Each structure stands twice: as C-alpha cells, then as structure tokens.
Amino acid sequence: MEWRRAGITWIAAGAVALAAGCQGRRLDANLMAAADAGRYGQPRVALQKNLSDNPSDRSYILDRLRLLILTLADGQPDAAEEVANQTFRLLRTQGLNADRTAVSVVLNEDLKIWKGEPFEQALGYTYIALQKAERGEWDNSRAAANASLFLLKSFGDNERGEEMTNIELARRAAEEDARAGEGAGDRYINKGYTPVKTNFVLGYLLNGVANKALGRSDEASDNFNEAVIVRPELKPVADALDRAVYNTVLVVDFGRGPSKVTTGPDDAFSRFAINTPSDAAPLSVSVSGGSAPVSQAAQAQDINRMAASLMWNNLEDVRQAKSVVGSGLLIGGLAVAGTGRSRDTQLAGVGLALTGLLMKATSHADTRYAEFLPQRVYVVPVNITQPDATVRLEVAGVPQSLMVLTGLAPPDAGGVQMRYVKLNTSGPQSWAASGQVLYGNEEFTGRVDGDTLPYVLGGRDVSPPSPEAMQRYQQAGWLTDMTVVDLENVYRDEGIALSTEDARGQSRAHVLEGGDSLVTPLGGTAGYARLFGQLHPPYMPRSKDVRELVKRLREQADGSN
C-alpha cells in the first residue's frame, strides 16, 4: 500500500514541478527595455553569457536567434558568425517533413526544443542571410534566404470562407476521431493539408538580392517577380533591385513583433497578441552623399499578419490536445475514486485523477517566442557615392521612428553591400536623429574634435591602434614617446579587445558604453549611430599604469595651456 501512496505523491509532485518549470527562460524586463531603446550592448552581453553549449537545451536555438538579431542591430556581423552558423545547422537538420513544410522539434508541447513557429523559422533564416550578406558572403546568404522559402501547410477555409484557426482545426480533428475512430484526427492533422508555395516576400527579396550579387540575374528576376505577385505595392522596390541601380541594400525593421500568449480551453492553444499595430505606412528615404532610387518604400513583410495565419504556425498545440485528454482523465479518475468499493480501487481512481492533473499541468501551450522580431520589415535600395554618406529613414506618420544613419561608404567598385537597421520602438532617441559622428573611428574618414588622443586616454578617438592613428596623435603633440605596439599594450592592460578575434568571436559591449571592446560597428547601422552620435562619460582606467599615463597626459595638457 505504501508504494501506491508514494507513487501518488510522486505524480502530484511531478504535476506541480512541471507546472512551475515549463515556461523556459524569459528575458529580463530591463534587457527588453534596453533593446527597445536601441541600447543593444547590455542585452547582447547578457545573452552571450547565458548561452548553453548543449544543442538539446530547449532554448538553444531561441537564445541564439535573440543574440543574432541584437548583434546585427548593433552593427557587429562578425561577432554573430558563430551563433548564426549554429542556428542554421539546427534549423536545417531537424524538423523538416518530406514535403519540406516546416514543423517543430518536440519532446512534448512544454518541453520541446524550441524551433519556433514556421514564421519565426523563416525570419531566423533571413537574419542568417543578412549576417552573411553583411560579411560579403553572398553564396551563403543565398543559401539561407532560399531555406526560408519552404512550403506551407494549407488546411483550407472554415465555413465562413476564412482561413481556419488552430482551435477550429483541433475541433475538426476531434470530429474525425469521433467519426472514424481514434487516430483519425492525427491522420487528418498530419496528412489533411495541401503543401502550398510560400508567400514570404522578404525571403524572395533577399534571395533575389543575393542572386543578383552573384551574377545570377535570371534567378534574381524570378524572385523579385514572386515578391511582386504577393505584394504588388513592392513593384517600384523590386524593379529598382532588378535593374541594379543601387550599391547598398538596407533591410529595416520597425515596431515590436507580436507576443505569444495562451488561449482556448485550459490555455492549450496559442495565439500572437499585437504590440505594434499594422498599417500601410511606407518608409521615407533620403540620402546625402548618394541617391535613393525609391524615396517611399512599401513594407516588404508584416509579421503581425504572418503570426495570425495558421499556415505560418506549427500544429503542436493542436496535435497534443493535452488539455482535453487531461480533463477527461481528471473527471473519470475522480468518479472512480468516489464510487470505488475497495481501498485499492479508490487509490487507483486517485492515481488516475492525479495522472490527469499531471497531464493537465502540462496542457497549456508553449509561449516562448522570439521577442526581438519586428512588426514590419522594409527593403530599401540606395546608391552611396561618397565616403561618410548619411541616410535618413522615417516611417511615414511616425516621427519618433526617425533615424539618420552615418558612416556609410561606397562598397568596392562594382560590389554590393548590405546593412541591417533596427529602428527604435520606445520613442525618439536623440542619437538616432543627430546625424553626427562625435568620436573618431575606422569607418569615418572625416575629422572629429578630440580625435588626436585615444578615448581611453582622455580623447575622443576609438580607432584601433595603427600607424595612421599614431601619426595623428603624434602630430598633435601626444604620445610622442610611444609606438603602435606600446599603445596596443595600453589596451591590453585595460582588458580591451581590439578585434573580434580578440573577443573570441563573442558579443562584447563597446568601451564607449562601459564595455571592453574596441570593435567598430559597421557604418550605416543603429549600433554605429548610437555609439558615435552622442557623447559618453569619460573613460575610467582600470589598471594602475594607464591611470598614471592619463595623469601625465593631463599634466601635459595643463602645462601647454
């Protein structure tokens, strides 16, 4: 009898533990707020620190997708190389049906290895494509963009002529079970759909851009045509991309994507709740130091609409239907426990009821999602003809979305470059609209007040040590007794990484925001604008030798005044 009681206790404890532990890792609200305001350094470092090296960790892909998006937004594609490759490998090797529609990797609905809804998977591929394109790896960018164009599952329309919801699909599956016996519903879910061609416009556009950069003009044109078939409003953008009247492509995110929440009986189903409302506002584009073939770019992708479509969602909540099964076991078990004549029968009934509780505890849908996805995406071709060009972007009717990109230079002759830009979602930021470069850096060819001394020594230059930088310092009378190697040692004494290799390929915050990296973001990104478009507090040396060097430099400055 004792083993039965112990077994019942174990089941009850399991129900409580699973109910408490099934939500997975959530992002800290402060990190979300920092990312919304465009301060990507702190969230990047926190995500990098908490990455699991175990591919079977249920948040392995999710955490990497989060980090990938923020690292690209901060203009650091090289630092995103490892997480992009890891994400691509898992997305490509798990969860693809024979008809190449997308599903998720499942242990059970709450304990599955997160792979995201199909729309999150498609967008994951596009961020990988962007990372490869920013590094000039157009063949790899093409492969990732092409992978985003998987087939979708269409179950047809409901009685109202609208696309079915997941709850309506579950109801039809239950009706199949009632009509044709247990298992018929599963067969309907697994086989009752029609594989249809994707309507993922962003994937078509990025695939077209990559093919164009590789000289595959016919394949590029086919992809641009597919984009226009789905969204005719994009014809001016697609035509400009097809004619190659640009040398730079901006992929611009705006708004906060929808949040995943539970719904339906026992919260067994999921839906996506809107944060930033959808509208048809175009993106206004103007260029100083170049030209914009399209001054008003229509939206390429609305993530709200993707998230609301059954075709773009996985069917795991439908397939599992744990809530219904759990409720049935719970009711039946309590009935047996209440009417059983013997103690054994009563205990069996209680055990059945608690088994129902265990199943019910895990019945609610998995609500993990990629929080840093946008509400919408624009694709903007521009032509940069001069160094230090600026590009002004603003969502029509949303003045707080204004961002002025600085530090853009033309690509090598005949080449094409890509930039990913994430507009702020939490209101206007002064740096976003400043259009200034206030710190010397390797992406900027102009001069900046204070660029005759490194930032870590009291100046306003954050260029990595080089003969050119040292010549500039010494011509102004500073560091005349030092060599480039001496200056490198100053940075190393402070624990500052001079390159992505020094940072071991990982995300690290820049010295201007209190971090330990001197890696310059790509010009023409939000990360570049944030770091160099506003003033930062003076650097506080960490090592005794550097503190003494700064003191001597201050004395030198006082003596020359």
Short mmCIF file of C-alpha atoms in Angstrom, two decimals, residues 36-423:
data_model
loop_
_atom_site.label_atom_id
_atom_site.label_comp_id
_atom_site.label_asym_id
_atom_site.label_seq_id
_atom_site.Cartn_x
_atom_site.Cartn_y
_atom_site.Cartn_z
CA ASP A 36 13.63 48.75 -27.31
CA ALA A 37 15.64 51.94 -26.75
CA GLY A 38 18.43 50.77 -29.07
CA ARG A 39 20.93 50.08 -26.27
CA TYR A 40 21.94 46.66 -27.54
CA GLY A 41 25.27 46.24 -25.73
CA GLN A 42 23.94 45.16 -22.33
CA PRO A 43 21.38 42.65 -23.70
CA ARG A 44 23.97 41.20 -26.10
CA VAL A 45 26.46 40.58 -23.33
CA ALA A 46 23.80 39.07 -21.04
CA LEU A 47 22.56 36.73 -23.77
CA GLN A 48 26.10 35.71 -24.70
CA LYS A 49 26.93 34.94 -21.07
CA ASN A 50 23.88 32.70 -20.64
CA LEU A 51 24.16 30.71 -23.88
CA SER A 52 24.01 26.96 -23.39
CA ASP A 53 26.52 24.83 -25.29
CA ASN A 54 24.15 21.86 -25.23
CA PRO A 55 22.21 21.58 -28.54
CA SER A 56 19.50 19.61 -26.72
CA ASP A 57 18.80 22.56 -24.41
CA ARG A 58 15.24 23.55 -25.17
CA SER A 59 16.18 27.23 -25.63
CA TYR A 60 19.35 26.55 -27.63
CA ILE A 61 18.01 28.00 -30.90
CA LEU A 62 15.84 30.67 -29.30
CA ASP A 63 18.69 32.20 -27.31
CA ARG A 64 20.90 32.22 -30.38
CA LEU A 65 18.25 33.87 -32.52
CA ARG A 66 17.77 36.54 -29.86
CA LEU A 67 21.52 37.18 -29.75
CA LEU A 68 21.83 37.11 -33.56
CA ILE A 69 19.18 39.82 -34.02
CA LEU A 70 20.65 42.17 -31.42
CA THR A 71 24.23 41.65 -32.58
CA LEU A 72 23.25 42.53 -36.14
CA ALA A 73 21.26 45.52 -34.91
CA ASP A 74 24.43 46.68 -33.16
CA GLY A 75 26.36 46.51 -36.43
CA GLN A 76 28.56 43.53 -35.44
CA PRO A 77 28.07 40.78 -38.06
CA ASP A 78 31.48 39.22 -37.37
CA ALA A 79 30.57 38.72 -33.71
CA ALA A 80 27.38 36.98 -34.87
CA GLU A 81 29.20 34.42 -37.01
CA GLU A 82 29.20 31.56 -34.53
CA VAL A 83 25.57 31.91 -33.39
CA ALA A 84 24.39 32.32 -36.99
CA ASN A 85 26.15 29.12 -38.05
CA GLN A 86 24.86 27.18 -35.05
CA THR A 87 21.30 28.35 -35.66
CA PHE A 88 21.48 27.48 -39.34
CA ARG A 89 22.74 23.97 -38.66
CA LEU A 90 19.88 23.12 -36.31
CA LEU A 91 17.19 24.74 -38.42
CA ARG A 92 18.40 22.81 -41.45
CA THR A 93 18.90 19.41 -39.88
CA GLN A 94 15.80 19.00 -37.72
CA GLY A 95 12.07 19.10 -38.23
CA LEU A 96 11.55 19.06 -42.00
CA ASN A 97 8.86 16.84 -43.46
CA ALA A 98 9.28 15.01 -46.75
CA ASP A 99 7.25 17.70 -48.49
CA ARG A 100 9.59 20.34 -46.98
CA THR A 101 6.95 22.09 -44.92
CA ALA A 102 8.25 23.20 -41.54
CA VAL A 103 7.45 21.70 -38.16
CA SER A 104 8.96 21.95 -34.71
CA VAL A 105 11.15 19.53 -32.81
CA VAL A 106 9.01 18.18 -29.99
CA LEU A 107 9.59 16.25 -26.80
CA ASN A 108 6.19 17.40 -25.61
CA GLU A 109 4.47 20.73 -26.00
CA ASP A 110 6.09 22.33 -22.96
CA LEU A 111 9.43 20.52 -23.03
CA LYS A 112 10.16 20.72 -26.73
CA ILE A 113 13.41 22.02 -28.13
CA TRP A 114 12.28 25.45 -29.28
CA LYS A 115 12.48 25.83 -33.02
CA GLY A 116 9.81 28.47 -33.32
CA GLU A 117 6.67 28.76 -35.35
CA PRO A 118 7.26 28.42 -39.11
CA PHE A 119 7.17 32.21 -39.46
CA GLU A 120 9.85 32.52 -36.77
CA GLN A 121 11.93 29.90 -38.58
CA ALA A 122 11.61 31.76 -41.88
CA LEU A 123 12.65 35.01 -40.22
CA GLY A 124 15.50 33.21 -38.49
CA TYR A 125 16.81 32.20 -41.91
CA THR A 126 16.57 35.79 -43.11
CA TYR A 127 18.66 37.08 -40.20
CA ILE A 128 21.27 34.48 -41.05
CA ALA A 129 21.08 35.63 -44.68
CA LEU A 130 21.59 39.23 -43.52
CA GLN A 131 24.58 38.28 -41.38
CA LYS A 132 26.23 36.51 -44.32
CA ALA A 133 25.45 39.38 -46.70
CA GLU A 134 26.94 41.98 -44.33
CA ARG A 135 30.13 39.90 -44.39
CA GLY A 136 30.03 39.81 -48.18
CA GLU A 137 29.33 36.06 -48.26
CA TRP A 138 26.63 36.22 -50.93
CA ASP A 139 26.66 32.48 -51.66
CA ASN A 140 25.92 31.68 -48.01
CA SER A 141 23.38 34.49 -47.89
CA ARG A 142 21.62 32.97 -50.89
CA ALA A 143 21.55 29.55 -49.22
CA ALA A 144 19.97 30.94 -46.04
CA ALA A 145 17.43 33.08 -47.92
CA ASN A 146 16.49 30.13 -50.11
CA ALA A 147 15.98 27.98 -46.99
CA SER A 148 13.36 30.49 -45.77
CA LEU A 149 11.16 29.71 -48.79
CA PHE A 150 9.85 26.35 -47.57
CA LEU A 151 6.36 25.13 -48.42
CA LEU A 152 3.45 25.96 -46.14
CA LYS A 153 0.52 23.81 -44.99
CA SER A 154 -2.96 24.83 -46.11
CA PHE A 155 -5.97 23.16 -44.47
CA GLY A 156 -8.39 25.24 -46.50
CA ASP A 157 -11.05 27.60 -45.16
CA ASN A 158 -13.68 27.35 -42.48
CA GLU A 159 -17.42 27.65 -43.01
CA ARG A 160 -17.11 31.46 -43.20
CA GLY A 161 -14.64 31.28 -46.06
CA GLU A 162 -11.74 32.33 -43.81
CA GLU A 163 -8.52 30.52 -43.02
CA MET A 164 -9.07 28.15 -40.12
CA THR A 165 -7.72 28.86 -36.66
CA ASN A 166 -5.80 26.29 -34.64
CA ILE A 167 -8.83 25.74 -32.38
CA GLU A 168 -11.07 25.10 -35.40
CA LEU A 169 -8.50 22.67 -36.75
CA ALA A 170 -8.43 20.83 -33.40
CA ARG A 171 -12.22 20.63 -33.44
CA ARG A 172 -12.19 19.10 -36.91
CA ALA A 173 -9.54 16.62 -35.82
CA ALA A 174 -11.72 15.65 -32.84
CA GLU A 175 -14.68 15.19 -35.18
CA GLU A 176 -12.54 12.89 -37.31
CA ASP A 177 -11.73 10.81 -34.23
CA ALA A 178 -15.43 10.57 -33.38
CA ARG A 179 -16.37 9.66 -36.94
CA ALA A 180 -13.61 7.25 -37.92
CA GLY A 181 -12.08 6.14 -34.63
CA GLU A 182 -9.10 7.13 -32.53
CA GLY A 183 -6.13 8.12 -34.68
CA ALA A 184 -8.22 9.56 -37.48
CA GLY A 185 -7.75 13.06 -36.07
CA ASP A 186 -3.98 12.66 -36.02
CA ARG A 187 -4.04 11.42 -39.61
CA TYR A 188 -6.07 14.49 -40.57
CA ILE A 189 -3.56 16.84 -38.92
CA ASN A 190 -0.57 15.03 -40.40
CA LYS A 191 -1.93 14.41 -43.89
CA GLY A 192 -5.00 16.57 -44.40
CA TYR A 193 -3.23 19.65 -45.66
CA THR A 194 -2.08 20.77 -49.08
CA PRO A 195 1.56 21.87 -49.40
CA VAL A 196 1.46 25.34 -50.96
CA LYS A 197 4.13 27.75 -52.18
CA THR A 198 5.24 30.26 -49.60
CA ASN A 199 4.08 33.87 -49.60
CA PHE A 200 7.20 35.02 -47.74
CA VAL A 201 8.03 38.23 -49.59
CA LEU A 202 11.11 39.10 -47.54
CA GLY A 203 12.65 35.74 -48.38
CA TYR A 204 12.06 36.29 -52.10
CA LEU A 205 13.63 39.75 -51.97
CA LEU A 206 16.73 38.66 -50.06
CA ASN A 207 17.13 35.64 -52.30
CA GLY A 208 16.90 37.95 -55.30
CA VAL A 209 19.48 40.39 -53.91
CA ALA A 210 21.92 37.57 -53.17
CA ASN A 211 21.47 36.07 -56.64
CA LYS A 212 21.95 39.49 -58.22
CA ALA A 213 25.19 40.00 -56.29
CA LEU A 214 26.38 36.58 -57.55
CA GLY A 215 25.59 37.46 -61.16
CA ARG A 216 22.59 35.10 -61.33
CA SER A 217 20.31 37.68 -62.92
CA ASP A 218 17.60 35.33 -64.19
CA GLU A 219 17.13 33.69 -60.81
CA ALA A 220 17.16 37.12 -59.16
CA SER A 221 14.40 38.35 -61.50
CA ASP A 222 12.30 35.28 -60.75
CA ASN A 223 12.48 36.00 -57.02
CA PHE A 224 11.65 39.69 -57.46
CA ASN A 225 8.66 38.72 -59.61
CA GLU A 226 7.41 36.31 -56.93
CA ALA A 227 7.62 39.13 -54.37
CA VAL A 228 5.51 41.43 -56.55
CA ILE A 229 2.91 38.70 -57.15
CA VAL A 230 2.35 38.50 -53.40
CA ARG A 231 2.67 42.26 -52.77
CA PRO A 232 2.07 44.39 -55.87
CA GLU A 233 2.86 47.52 -53.83
CA LEU A 234 6.51 46.45 -53.90
CA LYS A 235 6.90 46.76 -57.66
CA PRO A 236 8.95 50.02 -57.50
CA VAL A 237 11.34 48.43 -54.99
CA ALA A 238 11.54 45.15 -56.88
CA ASP A 239 12.15 46.95 -60.19
CA ALA A 240 14.97 49.01 -58.65
CA LEU A 241 16.54 45.85 -57.24
CA ASP A 242 16.18 44.06 -60.56
CA ARG A 243 17.73 46.94 -62.52
CA ALA A 244 20.65 47.05 -60.05
CA VAL A 245 20.50 50.85 -59.75
CA TYR A 246 22.00 50.63 -56.26
CA ASN A 247 25.14 49.51 -54.47
CA THR A 248 23.72 49.26 -50.96
CA VAL A 249 20.62 47.45 -49.65
CA LEU A 250 19.12 48.44 -46.32
CA VAL A 251 16.86 45.95 -44.55
CA VAL A 252 14.93 48.00 -41.98
CA ASP A 253 12.94 46.65 -39.01
CA PHE A 254 10.30 48.70 -37.24
CA GLY A 255 7.98 48.08 -34.31
CA ARG A 256 7.75 45.29 -31.78
CA GLY A 257 6.55 41.98 -33.09
CA PRO A 258 3.57 40.17 -31.57
CA SER A 259 3.78 38.36 -28.22
CA LYS A 260 2.84 34.70 -27.90
CA VAL A 261 0.08 34.04 -25.37
CA THR A 262 -2.17 31.13 -24.48
CA THR A 263 -5.83 30.87 -25.39
CA GLY A 264 -8.67 28.39 -25.68
CA PRO A 265 -9.72 25.59 -23.28
CA ASP A 266 -7.25 25.18 -20.42
CA ASP A 267 -4.86 27.52 -22.31
CA ALA A 268 -3.98 24.57 -24.52
CA PHE A 269 -3.67 26.71 -27.65
CA SER A 270 -1.55 29.71 -28.52
CA ARG A 271 -2.04 32.92 -30.41
CA PHE A 272 0.01 36.04 -31.05
CA ALA A 273 -1.09 39.30 -29.45
CA ILE A 274 -0.33 42.52 -31.32
CA ASN A 275 2.06 45.05 -29.80
CA THR A 276 2.65 47.47 -32.69
CA PRO A 277 -0.47 47.76 -34.88
CA SER A 278 -0.22 47.03 -38.59
CA ASP A 279 -0.73 49.78 -41.16
CA ALA A 280 0.33 50.56 -44.71
CA ALA A 281 2.78 53.37 -43.90
CA PRO A 282 5.77 53.44 -46.26
CA LEU A 283 9.35 54.21 -45.26
CA SER A 284 10.64 57.61 -46.38
CA VAL A 285 14.25 57.51 -47.61
CA SER A 286 16.71 60.28 -48.47
CA VAL A 287 20.48 60.16 -48.98
CA SER A 288 23.25 62.72 -48.56
CA GLY A 289 26.31 61.55 -50.46
CA GLY A 290 24.33 59.34 -52.82
CA SER A 291 20.81 58.75 -54.09
CA ALA A 292 17.66 56.78 -53.32
CA PRO A 293 16.06 55.06 -56.35
CA VAL A 294 12.85 54.71 -54.29
CA SER A 295 12.02 57.59 -51.93
CA GLN A 296 8.94 55.88 -50.45
CA ALA A 297 9.42 52.14 -49.87
CA ALA A 298 6.38 49.96 -49.23
CA GLN A 299 6.53 47.34 -46.49
CA ALA A 300 8.00 44.03 -47.52
CA GLN A 301 6.67 41.99 -44.59
CA ASP A 302 4.06 42.38 -41.86
CA ILE A 303 4.90 40.00 -39.01
CA ASN A 304 1.52 40.51 -37.32
CA ARG A 305 -0.21 39.01 -40.35
CA MET A 306 2.22 36.12 -40.56
CA ALA A 307 1.72 35.29 -36.89
CA ALA A 308 -2.09 35.32 -37.27
CA SER A 309 -2.06 32.81 -40.15
CA LEU A 310 -2.48 29.08 -39.45
CA MET A 311 -0.15 28.35 -42.39
CA TRP A 312 2.65 30.16 -40.59
CA ASN A 313 2.14 28.41 -37.24
CA ASN A 314 3.10 24.93 -36.13
CA LEU A 315 0.40 22.48 -35.08
CA GLU A 316 1.90 21.14 -31.89
CA ASP A 317 -0.79 22.59 -29.63
CA VAL A 318 -3.42 21.07 -31.95
CA ARG A 319 -1.59 17.76 -32.19
CA GLN A 320 -1.06 17.36 -28.46
CA ALA A 321 -4.51 18.50 -27.21
CA LYS A 322 -3.34 17.67 -23.69
CA SER A 323 -5.94 19.85 -22.06
CA VAL A 324 -8.84 17.81 -23.39
CA VAL A 325 -7.21 14.49 -22.52
CA GLY A 326 -6.15 15.77 -19.11
CA SER A 327 -9.66 16.96 -18.25
CA GLY A 328 -11.13 13.64 -19.28
CA LEU A 329 -8.74 11.69 -17.09
CA LEU A 330 -9.31 14.04 -14.19
CA ILE A 331 -13.11 13.71 -14.27
CA GLY A 332 -13.07 9.97 -14.85
CA GLY A 333 -10.50 9.38 -12.16
CA LEU A 334 -12.40 11.30 -9.51
CA ALA A 335 -15.55 9.40 -10.41
CA VAL A 336 -13.76 6.09 -9.84
CA ALA A 337 -12.25 7.37 -6.61
CA GLY A 338 -15.62 8.50 -5.32
CA THR A 339 -17.57 5.29 -6.13
CA GLY A 340 -14.93 2.55 -5.76
CA ARG A 341 -15.83 -0.05 -3.13
CA SER A 342 -12.32 -1.09 -2.13
CA ARG A 343 -9.33 0.95 -0.99
CA ASP A 344 -7.31 -0.37 -3.92
CA THR A 345 -9.98 0.76 -6.34
CA GLN A 346 -10.16 4.15 -4.67
CA LEU A 347 -6.38 4.56 -4.81
CA ALA A 348 -6.38 3.55 -8.44
CA GLY A 349 -9.00 6.21 -9.08
CA VAL A 350 -7.00 8.85 -7.25
CA GLY A 351 -3.90 7.80 -9.17
CA LEU A 352 -5.83 8.17 -12.42
CA ALA A 353 -7.08 11.58 -11.33
CA LEU A 354 -3.57 12.73 -10.42
CA THR A 355 -2.29 11.41 -13.72
CA GLY A 356 -4.91 13.66 -15.23
CA LEU A 357 -3.59 16.52 -13.13
CA LEU A 358 -0.07 15.79 -14.35
CA MET A 359 -1.23 15.90 -17.96
CA LYS A 360 -3.34 18.97 -17.29
CA ALA A 361 -0.39 20.71 -15.64
CA THR A 362 1.50 20.41 -18.92
CA SER A 363 -1.51 21.09 -21.13
CA HIS A 364 -1.01 24.78 -21.80
CA ALA A 365 0.72 25.84 -24.97
CA ASP A 366 4.38 26.78 -25.10
CA THR A 367 4.56 30.58 -25.08
CA ARG A 368 8.26 31.05 -25.74
CA TYR A 369 8.84 33.25 -28.76
CA ALA A 370 11.46 35.43 -30.43
CA GLU A 371 10.91 38.73 -28.61
CA PHE A 372 13.16 40.86 -30.82
CA LEU A 373 11.31 40.24 -34.06
CA PRO A 374 9.85 43.42 -35.56
CA GLN A 375 6.28 44.21 -36.53
CA ARG A 376 7.31 45.03 -40.10
CA VAL A 377 10.30 44.97 -42.44
CA TYR A 378 11.26 47.28 -45.31
CA VAL A 379 13.84 46.60 -48.03
CA VAL A 380 15.44 49.77 -49.38
CA PRO A 381 17.96 50.03 -52.25
CA VAL A 382 20.22 53.11 -52.13
CA ASN A 383 23.27 54.25 -54.05
CA ILE A 384 26.18 55.50 -51.91
CA THR A 385 28.67 57.53 -53.95
CA GLN A 386 30.77 59.33 -51.31
CA PRO A 387 32.53 58.39 -48.07
CA ASP A 388 30.80 59.38 -44.83
CA ALA A 389 27.40 59.44 -46.52
CA THR A 390 24.23 59.71 -44.44
CA VAL A 391 20.81 58.12 -44.98
CA ARG A 392 17.64 59.47 -43.41
CA LEU A 393 14.89 56.94 -42.65
CA GLU A 394 11.44 57.61 -41.23
CA VAL A 395 8.22 55.62 -41.18
CA ALA A 396 5.61 57.95 -42.68
CA GLY A 397 3.47 59.50 -39.96
CA VAL A 398 5.71 58.21 -37.13
CA PRO A 399 8.22 60.99 -36.39
CA GLN A 400 9.70 59.12 -33.42
CA SER A 401 10.91 56.44 -35.85
CA LEU A 402 13.42 58.84 -37.45
CA MET A 403 16.94 57.52 -37.75
CA VAL A 404 19.86 59.15 -39.54
CA LEU A 405 22.49 56.58 -40.49
CA THR A 406 26.07 57.82 -40.58
CA GLY A 407 29.45 56.44 -41.59
CA LEU A 408 28.34 54.83 -44.84
CA ALA A 409 30.91 54.46 -47.59
CA PRO A 410 30.57 53.02 -51.10
CA PRO A 411 31.45 49.33 -51.48
CA ASP A 412 34.34 48.25 -53.65
CA ALA A 413 33.87 49.13 -57.31
CA GLY A 414 31.11 47.03 -58.84
CA GLY A 415 30.20 45.49 -55.50
CA VAL A 416 27.07 45.49 -53.37
CA GLN A 417 26.80 45.81 -49.60
CA MET A 418 24.01 45.03 -47.15
CA ARG A 419 23.07 46.82 -43.93
CA TYR A 420 20.53 45.74 -41.33
CA VAL A 421 18.88 48.61 -39.46
CA LYS A 422 16.61 48.27 -36.43
CA LEU A 423 14.56 51.41 -35.77
#
